[in-house]
């Protein structure tokens, strides 16, 4: 049975970290909400599933994954589940745990990137919180982007197996997620990301290596890869970069 | 060997979720930074360990846990590791995954609670971002606290094993963490938390049940439980409640 991924059909968002893992592993999956409505796709069907009163384990928010009897929400928990099945969780307990720790730190960076355009309320429009967004984005650009990226650089540099991967010498979901974080920062904050990445050559190399992996390359060229846009987490607002 | 927990010695913070799991299980652990400096305690020793260039897996931030060869950071990853060892991860893969998913949703709520007093920059003082904090706290009180608590209420109500636990009919680290989230909200937002909790009776019952468990009760009465204070995540600023 194909994995069923349930996520907003028009953005990369948090679902993209799951899509990338499934694509990089060549897994059989259905991106359910992107199907035509006649086949169960669309945002309203997604909303109905999320609110399904018969599902005792409905997730707090998309993404969630269905695999037979397993229903699991929260991006990092989905990757925790998929990781060993897709061969993307490193080798052994210690590396699996390290991979997950890295994923959670990437998730923290992603949440902070989101809050640059929604520093006051996720329920209000960006335009109604732009002044605070400008302030928060400045702190994110000047302090947080360099701090996160230099920490990932350190992890790569200190990897006893070399700086090609975050954990050991195999591809993990953390590598794929770091690719996506860097991709998103380059989209949303082209100037600030370029400055920070100039000091993190191993992160730059990892990003380039992931991009040229055959399955990832094919995915990124395909219509399955949704373009970055201003409904997602990484948004390009010129006033937030600098 | 006792587990070594490394976390800021003067706040509950994110370390408290780990402390509660260790205490509720009666585990042998050392809260290293709370030892006297002569025994390796104190904030500066914590900072040195975090920055240790010989540690290939130094965490991004406290808390981190050391257990023999295992060094793991990120609160939820620490609990993922400790859960099965402490008997706090539910029974079977599906329940373990569900427990972790719940922990990650609690972590999201905790991060949002933190950002009510630091909506612009974690590097600046609260007083320098109070205006934005007042706005963000209003959205958190009016939309987010009710949304999170009502979701946890739903999880409890829909649990086929009854509403005494979030997962199955055994204590998990998610139960303990929900206790801590509720405790923190009651401290920081006494009025708003009371309003939201009036609609979530099963959450209120879980909080009370956890509090009266013998080991948790003993811990909360002991000097090992640091009091809530305005250096932590949950801060009582009268202008942020209402």
Short mmCIF file of C-alpha atoms in Angstrom, two decimals:
data_model
loop_
_atom_site.label_atom_id
_atom_site.label_comp_id
_atom_site.label_asym_id
_atom_site.label_seq_id
_atom_site.Cartn_x
_atom_site.Cartn_y
_atom_site.Cartn_z
CA UNK A 1 0.00 0.00 0.00
CA UNK A 2 1.19 3.49 -0.86
CA UNK A 3 1.80 5.90 2.01
CA UNK A 4 -0.91 8.56 2.21
CA UNK A 5 0.45 12.04 2.91
CA UNK A 6 -2.14 14.64 3.88
CA UNK A 7 -1.04 18.26 3.60
CA UNK A 8 -2.11 21.61 2.17
CA UNK A 9 -2.07 21.17 -1.61
CA UNK A 10 -0.73 24.59 -2.66
CA UNK A 11 2.33 25.15 -0.46
CA UNK A 12 5.59 23.43 0.40
CA UNK A 13 5.21 24.23 4.09
CA UNK A 14 6.02 21.60 6.67
CA UNK A 15 4.72 18.86 4.40
CA UNK A 16 7.72 19.40 2.13
CA UNK A 17 10.05 17.76 4.65
CA UNK A 18 7.97 14.60 4.35
CA UNK A 19 7.63 14.86 0.56
CA UNK A 20 11.41 15.15 0.22
CA UNK A 21 12.04 12.04 2.31
CA UNK A 22 9.48 10.03 0.34
CA UNK A 23 10.84 11.28 -3.00
CA UNK A 24 14.52 10.79 -2.11
CA UNK A 25 13.77 7.20 -1.11
CA UNK A 26 11.68 6.51 -4.20
CA UNK A 27 8.77 5.51 -1.98
CA UNK A 28 5.30 4.84 -3.24
CA UNK A 29 3.06 7.59 -1.87
CA UNK A 30 -0.01 9.65 -2.63
CA UNK A 31 -0.14 13.37 -1.87
CA UNK A 32 -3.84 13.06 -1.15
CA UNK A 33 -4.95 16.69 -1.02
CA UNK A 34 -3.38 17.32 -4.45
CA UNK A 35 -5.67 14.78 -6.10
CA UNK A 36 -8.80 16.07 -7.86
CA UNK A 37 -11.77 16.55 -5.54
CA UNK A 38 -13.44 13.58 -7.22
CA UNK A 39 -10.62 11.42 -5.87
CA UNK A 40 -10.65 12.84 -2.34
CA UNK A 41 -8.34 15.79 -2.94
CA UNK A 42 -8.68 19.46 -2.09
CA UNK A 43 -8.49 21.59 1.01
CA UNK A 44 -12.03 20.98 2.19
CA UNK A 45 -11.54 17.21 2.18
CA UNK A 46 -8.31 17.72 4.10
CA UNK A 47 -10.17 19.81 6.65
CA UNK A 48 -12.87 17.18 6.99
CA UNK A 49 -10.31 14.45 7.65
CA UNK A 50 -8.55 16.60 10.22
CA UNK A 51 -11.83 17.16 12.04
CA UNK A 52 -13.12 13.59 11.63
CA UNK A 53 -14.86 12.77 14.93
CA UNK A 54 -14.34 9.05 14.33
CA UNK A 55 -10.55 9.39 14.26
CA UNK A 56 -9.30 9.02 17.84
CA UNK A 57 -5.85 10.20 16.79
CA UNK A 58 -6.63 13.19 14.59
CA UNK A 59 -3.57 15.43 14.30
CA UNK A 60 -3.48 19.00 15.60
CA UNK A 61 -2.66 20.25 12.11
CA UNK A 62 -1.39 18.96 8.75
CA UNK A 63 0.80 17.22 7.77
CA UNK A 64 -0.29 13.78 8.81
CA UNK A 65 0.54 10.41 7.34
CA UNK A 66 -1.59 7.30 7.04
CA UNK A 67 0.06 3.91 6.61
CA UNK A 68 -2.42 1.11 7.18
CA UNK A 69 -3.43 1.31 10.85
CA UNK A 70 -0.86 3.99 11.63
CA UNK A 71 -2.03 7.61 11.63
CA UNK A 72 0.67 10.04 12.68
CA UNK A 73 0.90 13.83 12.72
CA UNK A 74 3.71 16.30 13.43
CA UNK A 75 6.41 16.51 10.75
CA UNK A 76 9.23 15.23 12.94
CA UNK A 77 7.12 12.32 14.25
CA UNK A 78 6.21 11.37 10.68
CA UNK A 79 9.91 11.32 9.78
CA UNK A 80 10.67 9.35 12.95
CA UNK A 81 8.21 6.74 11.71
CA UNK A 82 9.27 6.77 8.06
CA UNK A 83 13.01 7.08 8.68
CA UNK A 84 13.88 3.42 9.29
CA UNK A 85 11.41 2.24 6.64
CA UNK A 86 12.96 4.49 4.00
CA UNK A 87 16.56 3.87 5.11
CA UNK A 88 16.92 7.53 6.12
CA UNK A 89 17.45 7.26 9.89
CA UNK A 90 21.15 6.45 10.07
CA UNK A 91 22.51 3.20 11.44
CA UNK A 92 21.86 2.18 15.04
CA UNK A 93 20.08 3.81 18.00
CA UNK A 94 22.60 6.56 18.59
CA UNK A 95 22.59 7.77 14.98
CA UNK A 96 18.81 7.51 14.79
CA UNK A 97 18.51 9.68 17.88
CA UNK A 98 21.04 12.16 16.52
CA UNK A 99 19.12 12.37 13.26
CA UNK A 100 15.94 13.14 15.16
CA UNK A 101 17.63 15.75 17.35
CA UNK A 102 18.85 17.49 14.19
CA UNK A 103 15.35 17.38 12.69
CA UNK A 104 13.93 19.04 15.80
CA UNK A 105 16.51 21.81 15.61
CA UNK A 106 15.64 22.33 11.93
CA UNK A 107 11.98 22.49 12.98
CA UNK A 108 12.85 25.22 15.49
CA UNK A 109 14.55 27.22 12.74
CA UNK A 110 11.55 26.72 10.45
CA UNK A 111 9.15 27.94 13.13
CA UNK A 112 11.28 31.04 13.63
CA UNK A 113 11.34 31.65 9.86
CA UNK A 114 7.54 31.45 9.86
CA UNK A 115 7.25 33.93 12.70
CA UNK A 116 9.24 36.57 10.82
CA UNK A 117 6.08 37.25 8.80
CA UNK A 118 3.64 36.40 11.58
CA UNK A 119 5.23 37.68 14.80
CA UNK A 120 1.92 38.66 16.43
CA UNK A 121 -0.79 36.25 15.31
CA UNK A 122 -1.09 33.41 12.83
CA UNK A 123 -4.75 34.34 12.51
CA UNK A 124 -4.09 37.85 11.14
CA UNK A 125 -2.79 39.00 7.78
CA UNK A 126 0.88 39.77 7.28
CA UNK A 127 -0.01 43.32 6.30
CA UNK A 128 -1.56 43.88 9.72
CA UNK A 129 1.64 42.93 11.56
CA UNK A 130 4.25 44.25 9.14
CA UNK A 131 5.92 46.65 11.57
CA UNK A 132 6.59 43.89 14.08
CA UNK A 133 7.58 41.59 11.22
CA UNK A 134 10.26 44.02 10.09
CA UNK A 135 11.70 44.03 13.60
CA UNK A 136 11.52 40.29 14.08
CA UNK A 137 13.02 39.62 10.66
CA UNK A 138 15.98 41.87 11.47
CA UNK A 139 16.75 39.82 14.60
CA UNK A 140 16.27 36.59 12.65
CA UNK A 141 18.64 37.73 9.89
CA UNK A 142 21.30 39.16 12.17
CA UNK A 143 21.33 36.64 15.00
CA UNK A 144 19.34 33.51 14.31
CA UNK A 145 20.18 32.57 10.71
CA UNK A 146 23.93 32.76 11.42
CA UNK A 147 23.51 30.90 14.72
CA UNK A 148 21.52 28.02 13.23
CA UNK A 149 23.67 27.68 10.09
CA UNK A 150 26.95 27.85 11.99
CA UNK A 151 25.72 25.13 14.34
CA UNK A 152 24.88 22.86 11.39
CA UNK A 153 28.30 23.71 9.92
CA UNK A 154 29.87 22.60 13.20
CA UNK A 155 27.92 19.34 13.14
CA UNK A 156 29.16 18.64 9.61
CA UNK A 157 32.75 19.63 10.37
CA UNK A 158 32.87 17.48 13.50
CA UNK A 159 31.30 14.42 11.91
CA UNK A 160 33.97 11.73 12.34
CA UNK A 161 32.81 10.19 9.03
CA UNK A 162 33.41 13.43 7.14
CA UNK A 163 31.38 16.51 6.25
CA UNK A 164 29.26 15.03 3.47
CA UNK A 165 26.44 14.11 5.85
CA UNK A 166 25.15 15.33 9.18
CA UNK A 167 25.09 11.84 10.71
CA UNK A 168 27.55 9.10 9.80
CA UNK A 169 28.28 8.56 6.11
CA UNK A 170 24.77 7.90 4.86
CA UNK A 171 21.88 10.08 3.73
CA UNK A 172 19.34 10.78 6.48
CA UNK A 173 16.12 12.74 6.64
CA UNK A 174 18.07 15.41 8.54
CA UNK A 175 20.27 16.00 5.46
CA UNK A 176 17.18 16.38 3.31
CA UNK A 177 15.56 18.72 5.81
CA UNK A 178 18.67 20.88 6.06
CA UNK A 179 18.61 21.13 2.25
CA UNK A 180 15.03 22.35 2.48
CA UNK A 181 15.81 24.84 5.26
CA UNK A 182 18.66 26.32 3.23
CA UNK A 183 16.50 26.39 0.10
CA UNK A 184 13.78 28.22 2.00
CA UNK A 185 16.15 30.74 3.55
CA UNK A 186 17.65 31.45 0.11
CA UNK A 187 14.17 32.08 -1.24
CA UNK A 188 12.87 34.23 1.60
CA UNK A 189 16.04 36.05 2.62
CA UNK A 190 18.35 35.98 -0.42
CA UNK A 191 20.73 38.63 0.89
CA UNK A 192 20.89 37.49 4.49
CA UNK A 193 21.16 33.82 3.55
CA UNK A 194 24.02 34.54 1.15
CA UNK A 195 25.92 36.38 3.90
CA UNK A 196 25.45 33.57 6.43
CA UNK A 197 26.21 30.79 3.94
CA UNK A 198 29.50 32.46 3.00
CA UNK A 199 30.71 31.32 6.44
CA UNK A 200 29.33 27.77 6.23
CA UNK A 201 30.96 25.99 3.26
CA UNK A 202 30.00 22.49 4.35
CA UNK A 203 26.33 23.47 4.59
CA UNK A 204 26.56 24.94 1.08
CA UNK A 205 28.17 21.73 -0.17
CA UNK A 206 25.52 19.54 1.44
CA UNK A 207 22.76 21.67 -0.11
CA UNK A 208 24.35 21.31 -3.57
CA UNK A 209 24.94 17.56 -3.13
CA UNK A 210 21.34 16.91 -2.13
CA UNK A 211 20.06 18.95 -5.06
CA UNK A 212 21.99 16.84 -7.55
CA UNK A 213 20.95 13.45 -6.19
CA UNK A 214 19.07 11.82 -9.05
CA UNK A 215 15.70 11.31 -7.35
CA UNK A 216 15.78 14.71 -5.65
CA UNK A 217 16.81 16.38 -8.91
CA UNK A 218 13.97 14.67 -10.76
CA UNK A 219 11.50 15.66 -8.06
CA UNK A 220 12.57 19.29 -8.04
CA UNK A 221 12.11 19.45 -11.83
CA UNK A 222 8.71 17.78 -11.69
CA UNK A 223 5.28 19.35 -11.21
CA UNK A 224 5.14 17.53 -7.88
CA UNK A 225 7.46 20.20 -6.43
CA UNK A 226 5.27 23.19 -5.58
CA UNK A 227 7.07 26.50 -6.09
CA UNK A 228 7.81 28.68 -3.06
CA UNK A 229 5.08 31.25 -2.64
CA UNK A 230 3.75 33.82 -0.21
CA UNK A 231 1.22 31.47 1.38
CA UNK A 232 3.92 29.15 2.69
CA UNK A 233 6.42 29.30 5.53
CA UNK A 234 9.27 30.84 3.55
CA UNK A 235 7.97 34.06 2.02
CA UNK A 236 9.89 36.62 0.01
CA UNK A 237 8.92 40.06 1.23
CA UNK A 238 11.61 42.52 0.19
CA UNK A 239 11.16 44.56 3.37
CA UNK A 240 12.07 41.55 5.52
CA UNK A 241 15.44 40.91 3.86
CA UNK A 242 18.41 43.26 3.89
CA UNK B 1 25.16 5.00 36.22
CA UNK B 2 22.87 7.92 36.94
CA UNK B 3 21.50 9.88 34.01
CA UNK B 4 23.17 13.29 33.69
CA UNK B 5 20.74 16.09 32.88
CA UNK B 6 22.33 19.37 31.79
CA UNK B 7 20.09 22.42 31.94
CA UNK B 8 19.97 25.97 33.23
CA UNK B 9 20.05 25.69 37.03
CA UNK B 10 17.65 28.50 37.97
CA UNK B 11 14.60 27.92 35.78
CA UNK B 12 12.10 25.19 34.98
CA UNK B 13 12.22 25.94 31.26
CA UNK B 14 12.34 23.11 28.79
CA UNK B 15 14.46 21.04 31.16
CA UNK B 16 11.44 20.63 33.42
CA UNK B 17 9.80 18.22 30.98
CA UNK B 18 12.81 15.94 31.38
CA UNK B 19 13.01 16.44 35.16
CA UNK B 20 9.35 15.47 35.51
CA UNK B 21 9.81 12.24 33.53
CA UNK B 22 12.87 11.27 35.56
CA UNK B 23 11.15 12.12 38.85
CA UNK B 24 7.85 10.41 38.02
CA UNK B 25 9.75 7.23 37.16
CA UNK B 26 11.93 7.38 40.26
CA UNK B 27 15.03 7.34 38.04
CA UNK B 28 18.54 7.91 39.32
CA UNK B 29 19.73 11.19 37.83
CA UNK B 30 21.94 14.19 38.49
CA UNK B 31 20.82 17.70 37.57
CA UNK B 32 24.42 18.61 36.86
CA UNK B 33 24.27 22.39 36.59
CA UNK B 34 22.56 22.59 39.99
CA UNK B 35 25.54 21.04 41.74
CA UNK B 36 28.06 23.35 43.43
CA UNK B 37 30.72 24.72 41.07
CA UNK B 38 33.27 22.54 42.85
CA UNK B 39 31.34 19.51 41.59
CA UNK B 40 30.94 20.74 38.02
CA UNK B 41 27.76 22.76 38.53
CA UNK B 42 26.87 26.29 37.53
CA UNK B 43 25.99 28.11 34.35
CA UNK B 44 29.54 28.67 33.17
CA UNK B 45 30.34 24.95 33.33
CA UNK B 46 27.11 24.30 31.40
CA UNK B 47 28.19 26.80 28.77
CA UNK B 48 31.64 25.19 28.51
CA UNK B 49 30.11 21.73 27.97
CA UNK B 50 27.75 23.09 25.33
CA UNK B 51 30.70 24.63 23.49
CA UNK B 52 33.09 21.70 24.01
CA UNK B 53 35.02 21.38 20.72
CA UNK B 54 35.75 17.72 21.47
CA UNK B 55 32.06 16.81 21.55
CA UNK B 56 31.03 15.91 18.00
CA UNK B 57 27.37 15.93 19.02
CA UNK B 58 27.11 19.07 21.11
CA UNK B 59 23.48 20.18 21.34
CA UNK B 60 22.22 23.46 19.89
CA UNK B 61 21.00 24.51 23.34
CA UNK B 62 20.22 23.00 26.75
CA UNK B 63 18.72 20.68 27.80
CA UNK B 64 20.90 17.74 26.89
CA UNK B 65 21.23 14.35 28.50
CA UNK B 66 24.26 12.13 28.90
CA UNK B 67 23.83 8.40 29.47
CA UNK B 68 27.11 6.58 28.98
CA UNK B 69 28.03 6.98 25.32
CA UNK B 70 24.71 8.61 24.44
CA UNK B 71 24.61 12.41 24.31
CA UNK B 72 21.26 13.77 23.19
CA UNK B 73 19.79 17.26 23.00
CA UNK B 74 16.31 18.63 22.22
CA UNK B 75 13.69 18.03 24.89
CA UNK B 76 11.47 15.79 22.77
CA UNK B 77 14.43 13.71 21.56
CA UNK B 78 15.58 13.24 25.16
CA UNK B 79 12.10 12.00 26.08
CA UNK B 80 12.06 9.77 23.00
CA UNK B 81 15.24 8.18 24.31
CA UNK B 82 14.21 7.99 27.97
CA UNK B 83 10.58 7.02 27.35
CA UNK B 84 10.97 3.26 26.89
CA UNK B 85 13.68 3.05 29.58
CA UNK B 86 11.45 4.77 32.14
CA UNK B 87 8.28 2.95 31.08
CA UNK B 88 6.73 6.24 29.93
CA UNK B 89 6.34 5.67 26.19
CA UNK B 90 3.13 3.66 26.04
CA UNK B 91 2.91 0.10 24.81
CA UNK B 92 3.90 -0.77 21.25
CA UNK B 93 5.06 1.25 18.23
CA UNK B 94 1.76 2.98 17.54
CA UNK B 95 1.35 4.26 21.10
CA UNK B 96 5.00 5.29 21.28
CA UNK B 97 4.59 7.31 18.11
CA UNK B 98 1.36 8.85 19.38
CA UNK B 99 3.09 9.81 22.63
CA UNK B 100 5.84 11.52 20.68
CA UNK B 101 3.40 13.34 18.42
CA UNK B 102 1.65 14.69 21.50
CA UNK B 103 4.97 15.79 22.99
CA UNK B 104 5.78 17.72 19.81
CA UNK B 105 2.43 19.49 19.91
CA UNK B 106 3.05 20.39 23.56
CA UNK B 107 6.47 21.71 22.48
CA UNK B 108 4.76 23.92 19.89
CA UNK B 109 2.46 25.33 22.56
CA UNK B 110 5.45 25.93 24.86
CA UNK B 111 7.33 27.79 22.11
CA UNK B 112 4.29 29.99 21.53
CA UNK B 113 4.01 30.68 25.26
CA UNK B 114 7.65 31.75 25.25
CA UNK B 115 7.13 34.08 22.33
CA UNK B 116 4.36 35.98 24.12
CA UNK B 117 7.09 37.74 26.10
CA UNK B 118 9.71 37.65 23.33
CA UNK B 119 7.79 38.22 20.08
CA UNK B 120 10.60 40.17 18.38
CA UNK B 121 13.95 38.85 19.59
CA UNK B 122 15.16 36.36 22.18
CA UNK B 123 18.30 38.48 22.43
CA UNK B 124 16.52 41.60 23.67
CA UNK B 125 14.87 42.37 27.01
CA UNK B 126 11.17 41.91 27.50
CA UNK B 127 10.82 45.57 28.35
CA UNK B 128 12.12 46.50 24.89
CA UNK B 129 9.43 44.47 23.11
CA UNK B 130 6.51 44.93 25.49
CA UNK B 131 4.16 46.56 22.99
CA UNK B 132 4.46 43.65 20.57
CA UNK B 133 4.27 41.26 23.53
CA UNK B 134 0.92 42.70 24.59
CA UNK B 135 -0.42 42.11 21.08
CA UNK B 136 0.99 38.62 20.73
CA UNK B 137 -0.21 37.62 24.19
CA UNK B 138 -3.75 38.71 23.32
CA UNK B 139 -3.78 36.42 20.27
CA UNK B 140 -2.27 33.61 22.33
CA UNK B 141 -4.91 34.00 25.07
CA UNK B 142 -7.87 34.38 22.75
CA UNK B 143 -7.06 31.88 20.00
CA UNK B 144 -4.13 29.63 20.79
CA UNK B 145 -4.64 28.59 24.44
CA UNK B 146 -8.24 27.50 23.74
CA UNK B 147 -7.20 25.77 20.50
CA UNK B 148 -4.39 23.77 22.09
CA UNK B 149 -6.31 22.85 25.25
CA UNK B 150 -9.45 21.86 23.38
CA UNK B 151 -7.36 19.61 21.12
CA UNK B 152 -5.86 17.86 24.15
CA UNK B 153 -9.37 17.57 25.60
CA UNK B 154 -10.46 15.89 22.39
CA UNK B 155 -7.53 13.45 22.54
CA UNK B 156 -8.49 12.53 26.10
CA UNK B 157 -12.21 12.23 25.33
CA UNK B 158 -11.58 10.06 22.28
CA UNK B 159 -9.08 7.75 23.98
CA UNK B 160 -10.72 4.31 23.67
CA UNK B 161 -9.13 3.38 27.02
CA UNK B 162 -10.77 6.30 28.79
CA UNK B 163 -9.89 9.90 29.56
CA UNK B 164 -7.42 9.30 32.39
CA UNK B 165 -4.44 9.28 30.02
CA UNK B 166 -3.61 10.75 26.63
CA UNK B 167 -2.39 7.42 25.24
CA UNK B 168 -3.80 4.03 26.26
CA UNK B 169 -4.34 3.43 29.97
CA UNK B 170 -0.82 4.02 31.23
CA UNK B 171 1.18 7.08 32.25
CA UNK B 172 3.36 8.47 29.45
CA UNK B 173 5.76 11.40 29.21
CA UNK B 174 3.04 13.19 27.21
CA UNK B 175 0.75 13.12 30.28
CA UNK B 176 3.53 14.59 32.41
CA UNK B 177 4.29 17.25 29.81
CA UNK B 178 0.63 18.23 29.50
CA UNK B 179 0.58 18.63 33.30
CA UNK B 180 3.57 20.97 33.00
CA UNK B 181 2.02 22.95 30.14
CA UNK B 182 -1.19 23.47 32.14
CA UNK B 183 0.81 24.36 35.25
CA UNK B 184 2.79 26.92 33.27
CA UNK B 185 -0.28 28.45 31.64
CA UNK B 186 -1.95 28.74 35.06
CA UNK B 187 1.12 30.54 36.36
CA UNK B 188 1.65 32.90 33.44
CA UNK B 189 -1.95 33.53 32.37
CA UNK B 190 -4.11 32.80 35.44
CA UNK B 191 -7.23 34.48 34.05
CA UNK B 192 -6.98 33.21 30.47
CA UNK B 193 -6.02 29.70 31.56
CA UNK B 194 -8.98 29.53 33.94
CA UNK B 195 -11.36 30.52 31.15
CA UNK B 196 -9.97 27.94 28.72
CA UNK B 197 -9.78 25.17 31.30
CA UNK B 198 -13.44 25.68 32.20
CA UNK B 199 -14.17 24.07 28.82
CA UNK B 200 -11.69 21.19 29.15
CA UNK B 201 -12.67 19.09 32.18
CA UNK B 202 -10.59 16.06 31.21
CA UNK B 203 -7.45 18.20 30.93
CA UNK B 204 -8.19 19.63 34.38
CA UNK B 205 -8.63 16.12 35.77
CA UNK B 206 -5.39 14.88 34.21
CA UNK B 207 -3.52 17.84 35.68
CA UNK B 208 -4.92 17.10 39.14
CA UNK B 209 -4.24 13.37 38.86
CA UNK B 210 -0.62 13.91 37.85
CA UNK B 211 -0.10 16.36 40.69
CA UNK B 212 -1.24 13.84 43.27
CA UNK B 213 0.86 10.92 42.04
CA UNK B 214 3.17 10.11 44.94
CA UNK B 215 6.51 10.70 43.23
CA UNK B 216 5.33 13.81 41.41
CA UNK B 217 3.79 15.16 44.62
CA UNK B 218 7.02 14.55 46.51
CA UNK B 219 9.04 16.22 43.75
CA UNK B 220 6.82 19.28 43.61
CA UNK B 221 7.18 19.72 47.39
CA UNK B 222 10.95 19.27 47.29
CA UNK B 223 13.67 21.87 46.75
CA UNK B 224 14.43 20.09 43.48
CA UNK B 225 11.36 21.79 41.94
CA UNK B 226 12.43 25.28 40.97
CA UNK B 227 9.64 27.82 41.38
CA UNK B 228 8.22 29.51 38.27
CA UNK B 229 9.97 32.84 37.76
CA UNK B 230 10.36 35.62 35.21
CA UNK B 231 13.55 34.18 33.69
CA UNK B 232 11.77 31.05 32.48
CA UNK B 233 9.40 30.26 29.65
CA UNK B 234 6.18 30.83 31.59
CA UNK B 235 6.32 34.35 33.00
CA UNK B 236 3.64 36.20 34.93
CA UNK B 237 3.43 39.73 33.58
CA UNK B 238 0.09 41.19 34.55
CA UNK B 239 -0.15 43.17 31.30
CA UNK B 240 -0.01 39.93 29.26
CA UNK B 241 -2.99 38.28 30.98
CA UNK B 242 -6.56 39.50 30.88
#
